[in-house]
Short mmCIF file of C-alpha atoms in Angstrom, two decimals:
data_model
loop_
_atom_site.label_atom_id
_atom_site.label_comp_id
_atom_site.label_asym_id
_atom_site.label_seq_id
_atom_site.Cartn_x
_atom_site.Cartn_y
_atom_site.Cartn_z
CA THR A 13 11.88 2.54 13.76
CA ILE A 14 13.23 5.58 14.90
CA GLN A 15 11.41 8.63 14.28
CA ARG A 16 13.03 10.95 11.66
CA GLU A 17 11.32 14.37 12.11
CA CYS A 18 13.81 16.83 13.94
CA MET A 19 14.57 15.76 17.36
CA LYS A 20 15.39 18.72 19.78
CA LEU A 21 18.19 18.01 22.66
CA THR A 22 19.97 19.91 25.00
CA LYS A 23 23.52 19.34 25.75
CA TYR A 24 24.88 19.79 28.98
CA CYS A 25 28.27 19.50 30.64
CA ALA A 26 28.93 19.07 34.43
CA ASN A 27 32.45 19.22 35.79
CA GLY A 28 33.86 17.56 32.50
CA ASN A 29 30.98 15.11 31.85
CA ASP A 30 28.85 15.84 28.90
CA PHE A 31 25.05 14.58 28.19
CA LEU A 32 22.10 14.78 25.60
CA ILE A 33 19.01 15.09 27.40
CA TYR A 34 15.61 14.69 25.27
CA ASN A 35 12.20 15.78 26.93
CA ALA A 36 9.78 12.82 26.03
CA ILE A 37 7.17 14.42 28.18
CA ALA A 38 6.86 16.87 25.68
CA SER A 39 7.74 15.19 22.55
CA GLY A 40 6.40 11.75 22.97
CA ASP A 41 8.32 8.31 23.43
CA LEU A 42 10.52 7.09 21.04
CA GLU A 43 11.72 3.56 20.55
CA TYR A 44 15.25 1.98 20.53
CA TYR A 45 16.77 4.23 22.90
CA ASP A 46 20.29 2.31 22.97
CA LYS A 47 20.66 2.54 19.04
CA LEU A 48 19.48 6.40 19.25
CA ALA A 49 22.35 6.64 22.12
CA VAL A 50 24.84 5.68 20.05
CA LYS A 51 23.93 7.36 17.11
CA LEU A 52 23.93 10.88 19.19
CA CYS A 53 26.63 10.28 21.22
CA ALA A 54 29.19 9.39 18.72
CA ARG A 55 32.03 11.87 19.19
CA HIS A 56 32.45 12.20 15.25
CA SER A 57 29.30 10.96 13.39
CA GLY A 58 26.81 12.35 15.97
CA ILE A 59 26.32 15.29 18.35
CA GLY A 60 28.74 13.84 20.86
CA ALA A 61 28.35 12.99 24.16
CA ASP A 62 29.07 10.68 27.35
CA GLY A 63 25.33 9.72 27.73
CA LEU A 64 21.78 10.19 26.76
CA VAL A 65 19.20 11.02 29.34
CA ILE A 66 15.41 10.44 28.53
CA VAL A 67 12.95 12.48 30.47
CA GLN A 68 9.70 10.75 30.93
CA THR A 69 6.30 10.80 33.22
CA THR A 70 6.49 8.74 36.60
CA LYS A 71 4.53 5.63 36.23
CA GLY A 72 3.08 3.66 39.19
CA GLN A 73 4.50 5.91 41.78
CA GLU A 74 1.36 7.44 42.93
CA SER A 75 1.89 6.37 46.74
CA THR A 76 5.27 7.48 46.89
CA THR A 77 5.60 10.90 49.06
CA PRO A 78 6.51 13.13 47.74
CA LYS A 79 5.67 11.94 44.06
CA PRO A 80 8.65 12.30 41.96
CA ALA A 81 8.21 14.91 39.35
CA TYR A 82 9.59 12.66 36.26
CA GLN A 83 11.71 9.43 35.75
CA TRP A 84 14.37 9.10 33.48
CA LEU A 85 16.00 6.51 31.61
CA PHE A 86 20.18 6.93 30.91
CA PHE A 87 22.10 5.22 28.29
CA ASN A 88 25.70 5.14 28.26
CA GLN A 89 27.77 6.19 25.12
CA ASP A 90 27.77 2.66 23.95
CA GLY A 91 24.12 2.24 24.17
CA SER A 92 24.07 0.24 27.50
CA ARG A 93 21.70 1.29 30.41
CA ALA A 94 22.84 2.50 33.47
CA SER A 95 20.82 2.63 36.92
CA MET A 96 22.49 5.90 37.83
CA CYS A 97 25.11 8.67 36.86
CA GLY A 98 25.68 11.49 39.44
CA ASN A 99 27.03 14.15 37.21
CA ALA A 100 23.84 13.36 34.66
CA SER A 101 21.34 13.43 37.55
CA ARG A 102 22.58 17.23 38.27
CA CYS A 103 22.07 18.31 34.73
CA VAL A 104 18.59 16.75 34.48
CA GLY A 105 17.79 18.21 37.78
CA HIS A 106 18.69 21.72 36.17
CA PHE A 107 17.16 20.70 32.82
CA ALA A 108 13.83 19.86 34.64
CA TYR A 109 14.14 23.24 36.43
CA THR A 110 14.47 25.25 33.41
CA GLN A 111 11.87 23.71 31.59
CA ASP A 112 9.36 24.01 34.04
CA ILE A 113 8.67 20.37 34.88
CA ALA A 114 9.78 20.48 38.45
CA PRO A 115 10.86 23.09 40.87
CA LEU A 116 14.35 23.94 42.50
CA HIS A 117 14.16 21.21 45.17
CA HIS A 118 12.35 18.08 43.71
CA THR A 119 12.87 14.23 43.70
CA PHE A 120 12.78 12.27 40.45
CA LEU A 121 12.93 8.65 39.46
CA SER A 122 16.05 6.36 38.60
CA ASP A 123 16.44 2.83 38.08
CA LYS A 124 18.17 2.81 41.52
CA GLY A 125 15.29 4.70 43.11
CA ILE A 126 14.27 8.15 44.16
CA ILE A 127 16.97 11.01 43.46
CA GLU A 128 16.80 14.47 45.46
CA ILE A 129 17.62 17.41 43.64
CA THR A 130 18.64 20.79 45.16
CA ILE A 131 19.29 23.53 43.05
CA ASP A 132 20.85 27.08 44.57
CA THR A 133 18.55 29.55 44.85
CA GLN A 134 21.22 32.39 44.41
CA ASN A 135 22.69 30.76 41.85
CA ASN A 136 20.92 27.96 39.87
CA ASP A 137 24.04 26.58 38.03
CA ILE A 138 24.99 24.93 41.23
CA VAL A 139 23.13 21.88 41.67
CA GLU A 140 23.21 19.03 44.13
CA SER A 141 22.10 15.38 44.12
CA SER A 142 21.32 13.07 46.94
CA LEU A 143 22.37 9.74 45.56
CA GLY A 144 21.58 7.44 48.75
CA LYS A 145 23.41 5.05 50.65
CA CYS A 146 26.81 4.14 49.51
CA GLU A 147 27.15 0.26 50.16
CA PHE A 148 30.47 -1.53 50.73
CA LEU A 149 30.52 -4.64 48.88
CA ASN A 150 33.84 -6.25 49.17
CA GLU A 151 37.66 -5.95 49.63
CA VAL A 152 39.85 -7.76 47.01
CA LYS A 153 43.68 -8.19 46.13
CA GLU A 154 44.78 -6.76 42.75
CA GLU A 155 48.45 -6.10 42.17
CA SER A 156 49.38 -2.64 40.62
CA ILE A 157 51.61 0.25 40.64
CA TRP A 158 49.25 2.16 42.94
CA GLY A 159 48.28 -0.51 45.56
CA ASN A 160 47.34 -3.91 46.15
CA ASP A 161 44.05 -3.24 48.21
CA TRP A 162 41.11 -2.57 46.21
CA TYR A 163 37.54 -2.11 47.22
CA LEU A 164 34.46 -2.69 45.62
CA LEU A 165 31.41 -0.28 46.46
CA ASP A 166 27.96 0.56 44.84
CA SER A 167 27.17 4.29 44.97
CA GLY A 168 24.41 3.77 42.70
CA VAL A 169 26.70 1.92 40.13
CA PRO A 170 29.52 -0.53 41.12
CA HIS A 171 33.12 0.93 41.65
CA LEU A 172 36.24 -0.77 42.33
CA ILE A 173 38.39 1.66 44.42
CA CYS A 174 42.26 1.79 45.12
CA PHE A 175 44.04 4.36 47.23
CA SER A 176 47.42 5.27 45.74
CA ASN A 177 50.24 6.07 48.09
CA ASP A 178 51.45 8.83 45.26
CA ASN A 179 49.93 11.30 43.53
CA ALA A 180 51.03 9.68 40.09
CA LEU A 181 47.33 8.68 38.75
CA PRO A 182 46.67 6.45 35.69
CA THR A 183 46.31 7.83 32.29
CA SER A 184 45.44 6.31 28.89
CA LYS A 185 48.73 4.22 28.79
CA ASP A 186 47.12 2.15 31.50
CA ASN A 187 43.92 1.78 29.86
CA ALA A 188 44.55 -1.82 29.22
CA PHE A 189 45.05 -3.01 32.79
CA LEU A 190 42.03 -0.70 33.91
CA ALA A 191 39.90 -2.07 31.18
CA HIS A 192 40.84 -5.82 32.29
CA LEU A 193 39.70 -4.62 36.05
CA ARG A 194 36.58 -2.89 34.77
CA GLN A 195 35.48 -6.49 32.65
CA LYS A 196 36.45 -8.63 35.59
CA TYR A 197 34.50 -6.97 38.23
CA ASN A 198 31.98 -5.59 35.71
CA ALA A 199 32.27 -2.11 37.65
CA ASN A 200 33.77 1.45 37.21
CA VAL A 201 37.58 1.43 37.90
CA ASN A 202 38.80 4.62 40.21
CA VAL A 203 42.11 5.19 41.40
CA ALA A 204 42.48 8.27 44.06
CA PHE A 205 44.93 10.03 45.69
CA ALA A 206 44.24 12.23 49.06
CA ASN A 207 46.11 15.11 48.71
CA ASP A 208 44.97 15.69 52.65
CA LYS A 209 41.87 14.95 54.43
CA GLU A 210 39.58 17.53 52.58
CA ASN A 211 40.92 17.32 48.69
CA VAL A 212 41.40 13.94 46.86
CA SER A 213 42.00 13.64 43.38
CA TYR A 214 40.90 10.82 41.30
CA ILE A 215 40.09 9.11 37.84
CA THR A 216 37.31 6.71 36.63
CA PHE A 217 37.70 4.29 34.06
CA GLU A 218 34.15 4.19 33.21
CA ARG A 219 31.63 1.43 31.93
CA GLY A 220 29.81 2.52 28.79
CA VAL A 221 32.68 4.73 27.70
CA GLU A 222 35.36 2.34 27.92
CA ASP A 223 38.06 5.07 28.92
CA ILE A 224 38.95 7.36 31.28
CA THR A 225 36.28 10.21 31.65
CA GLY A 226 36.61 13.88 32.51
CA ALA A 227 34.74 12.94 35.69
CA CYS A 228 32.40 10.83 37.24
CA GLY A 229 29.81 11.91 39.84
CA THR A 230 29.27 8.45 41.56
CA GLY A 231 32.92 8.17 41.30
CA ALA A 232 33.54 10.65 43.39
CA CYS A 233 30.75 9.95 45.91
CA ALA A 234 32.25 6.32 46.00
CA VAL A 235 35.89 7.47 46.53
CA GLY A 236 34.33 9.79 49.41
CA ALA A 237 32.65 7.13 51.15
CA LEU A 238 35.59 4.54 51.20
CA GLY A 239 38.07 7.58 52.47
CA VAL A 240 35.85 8.29 55.31
CA LYS A 241 35.20 4.73 55.98
CA LEU A 242 39.06 4.12 56.24
CA GLY A 243 39.98 7.21 57.94
CA ILE A 244 41.62 8.57 55.05
CA LEU A 245 39.16 11.61 54.22
CA ASN A 246 36.56 13.85 56.35
CA PRO A 247 32.87 13.63 55.59
CA HIS A 248 33.29 17.02 53.50
CA ILE A 249 35.53 16.76 50.46
CA LYS A 250 36.68 18.44 47.35
CA ALA A 251 36.87 15.93 44.55
CA THR A 252 39.11 16.98 41.54
CA PRO A 253 38.62 14.60 38.26
CA PRO A 254 40.73 14.67 35.21
CA SER A 255 38.82 17.92 34.09
CA LYS A 256 40.29 19.79 36.83
CA GLU A 257 36.55 20.91 37.51
CA MET A 258 36.33 20.17 41.28
CA LEU A 259 33.07 18.42 42.78
CA GLN A 260 32.06 18.73 46.62
CA VAL A 261 31.10 15.75 48.10
CA ARG A 262 29.42 15.16 51.20
CA ILE A 263 29.05 12.01 53.42
CA ASP A 264 26.68 11.57 55.98
CA SER A 265 27.11 9.26 59.34
CA LYS A 266 25.17 6.75 57.44
CA TYR A 267 27.09 6.74 54.52
CA HIS A 268 24.44 8.53 52.40
CA THR A 269 26.05 10.38 49.69
CA PHE A 270 25.59 14.26 48.40
CA LEU A 271 27.00 15.59 45.05
CA GLN A 272 27.32 19.24 44.60
CA GLY A 273 28.69 21.01 41.59
CA ARG A 274 28.23 23.30 38.67
CA VAL A 275 26.35 22.67 35.60
CA SER A 276 26.11 24.53 32.24
CA VAL A 277 23.81 24.08 29.09
CA ILE A 278 26.62 23.67 25.91
CA ALA A 279 23.90 23.85 23.17
CA LEU A 280 20.30 23.43 21.86
CA CYS A 281 20.78 20.60 19.19
CA GLU A 282 18.61 19.30 16.44
CA ALA A 283 19.08 15.74 15.00
CA LEU A 284 17.55 14.28 11.84
#
């Protein structure tokens, strides 16, 4: 059963995404993380967050150089497990540094593999995550008011993306259609508009939240990678999500993605 003694968590926000982080290295392992995520992330009956991050010691990575400083388990708001979350990776990197778990530059182990973290030495609220190579999976046709050409990519988690011809991005009134695509392709759904070659606005209808979220880091990276491949965007872009808190995305020649932005500690929480 879930432990009933007081559980200490740190609440972070990164560009409109909020997360609860629990240090299982210091406090010992808990069971039933999925149920715990549902309970703690609930907006009204819990603390409220887009996801729950459990920080653990690494296991079975002795041969990896450099050895990851820790590993994480990431759970969405609905208790489902996710292999990666770009904005959460930046939050957990900052958390690990401030908790003396890891230095300014370090790696950690996710379900998707090794994630590299770099914290700005002049301003440690600025964190960059190297999320690995973005994979282009498929091109599909789906009739929509934004366009009929959609692309399926994997930037740590799968994303279905359409570049719109105008800047009228989806809102909550479009949730039924976005939810249909989300379920059909088992992917986050993104619609983006390139303001110019260096600036893009985008929305993400996110798995596990089942709504348009304030921001999505892997979504920003997937949009950036696709924009570069289609010749719509440059390799260095500014991506603006619904929160209006801009993310910087960098794509290298092999479509490795780098996500940078500010993170902030919102609260220290105690849950029963």
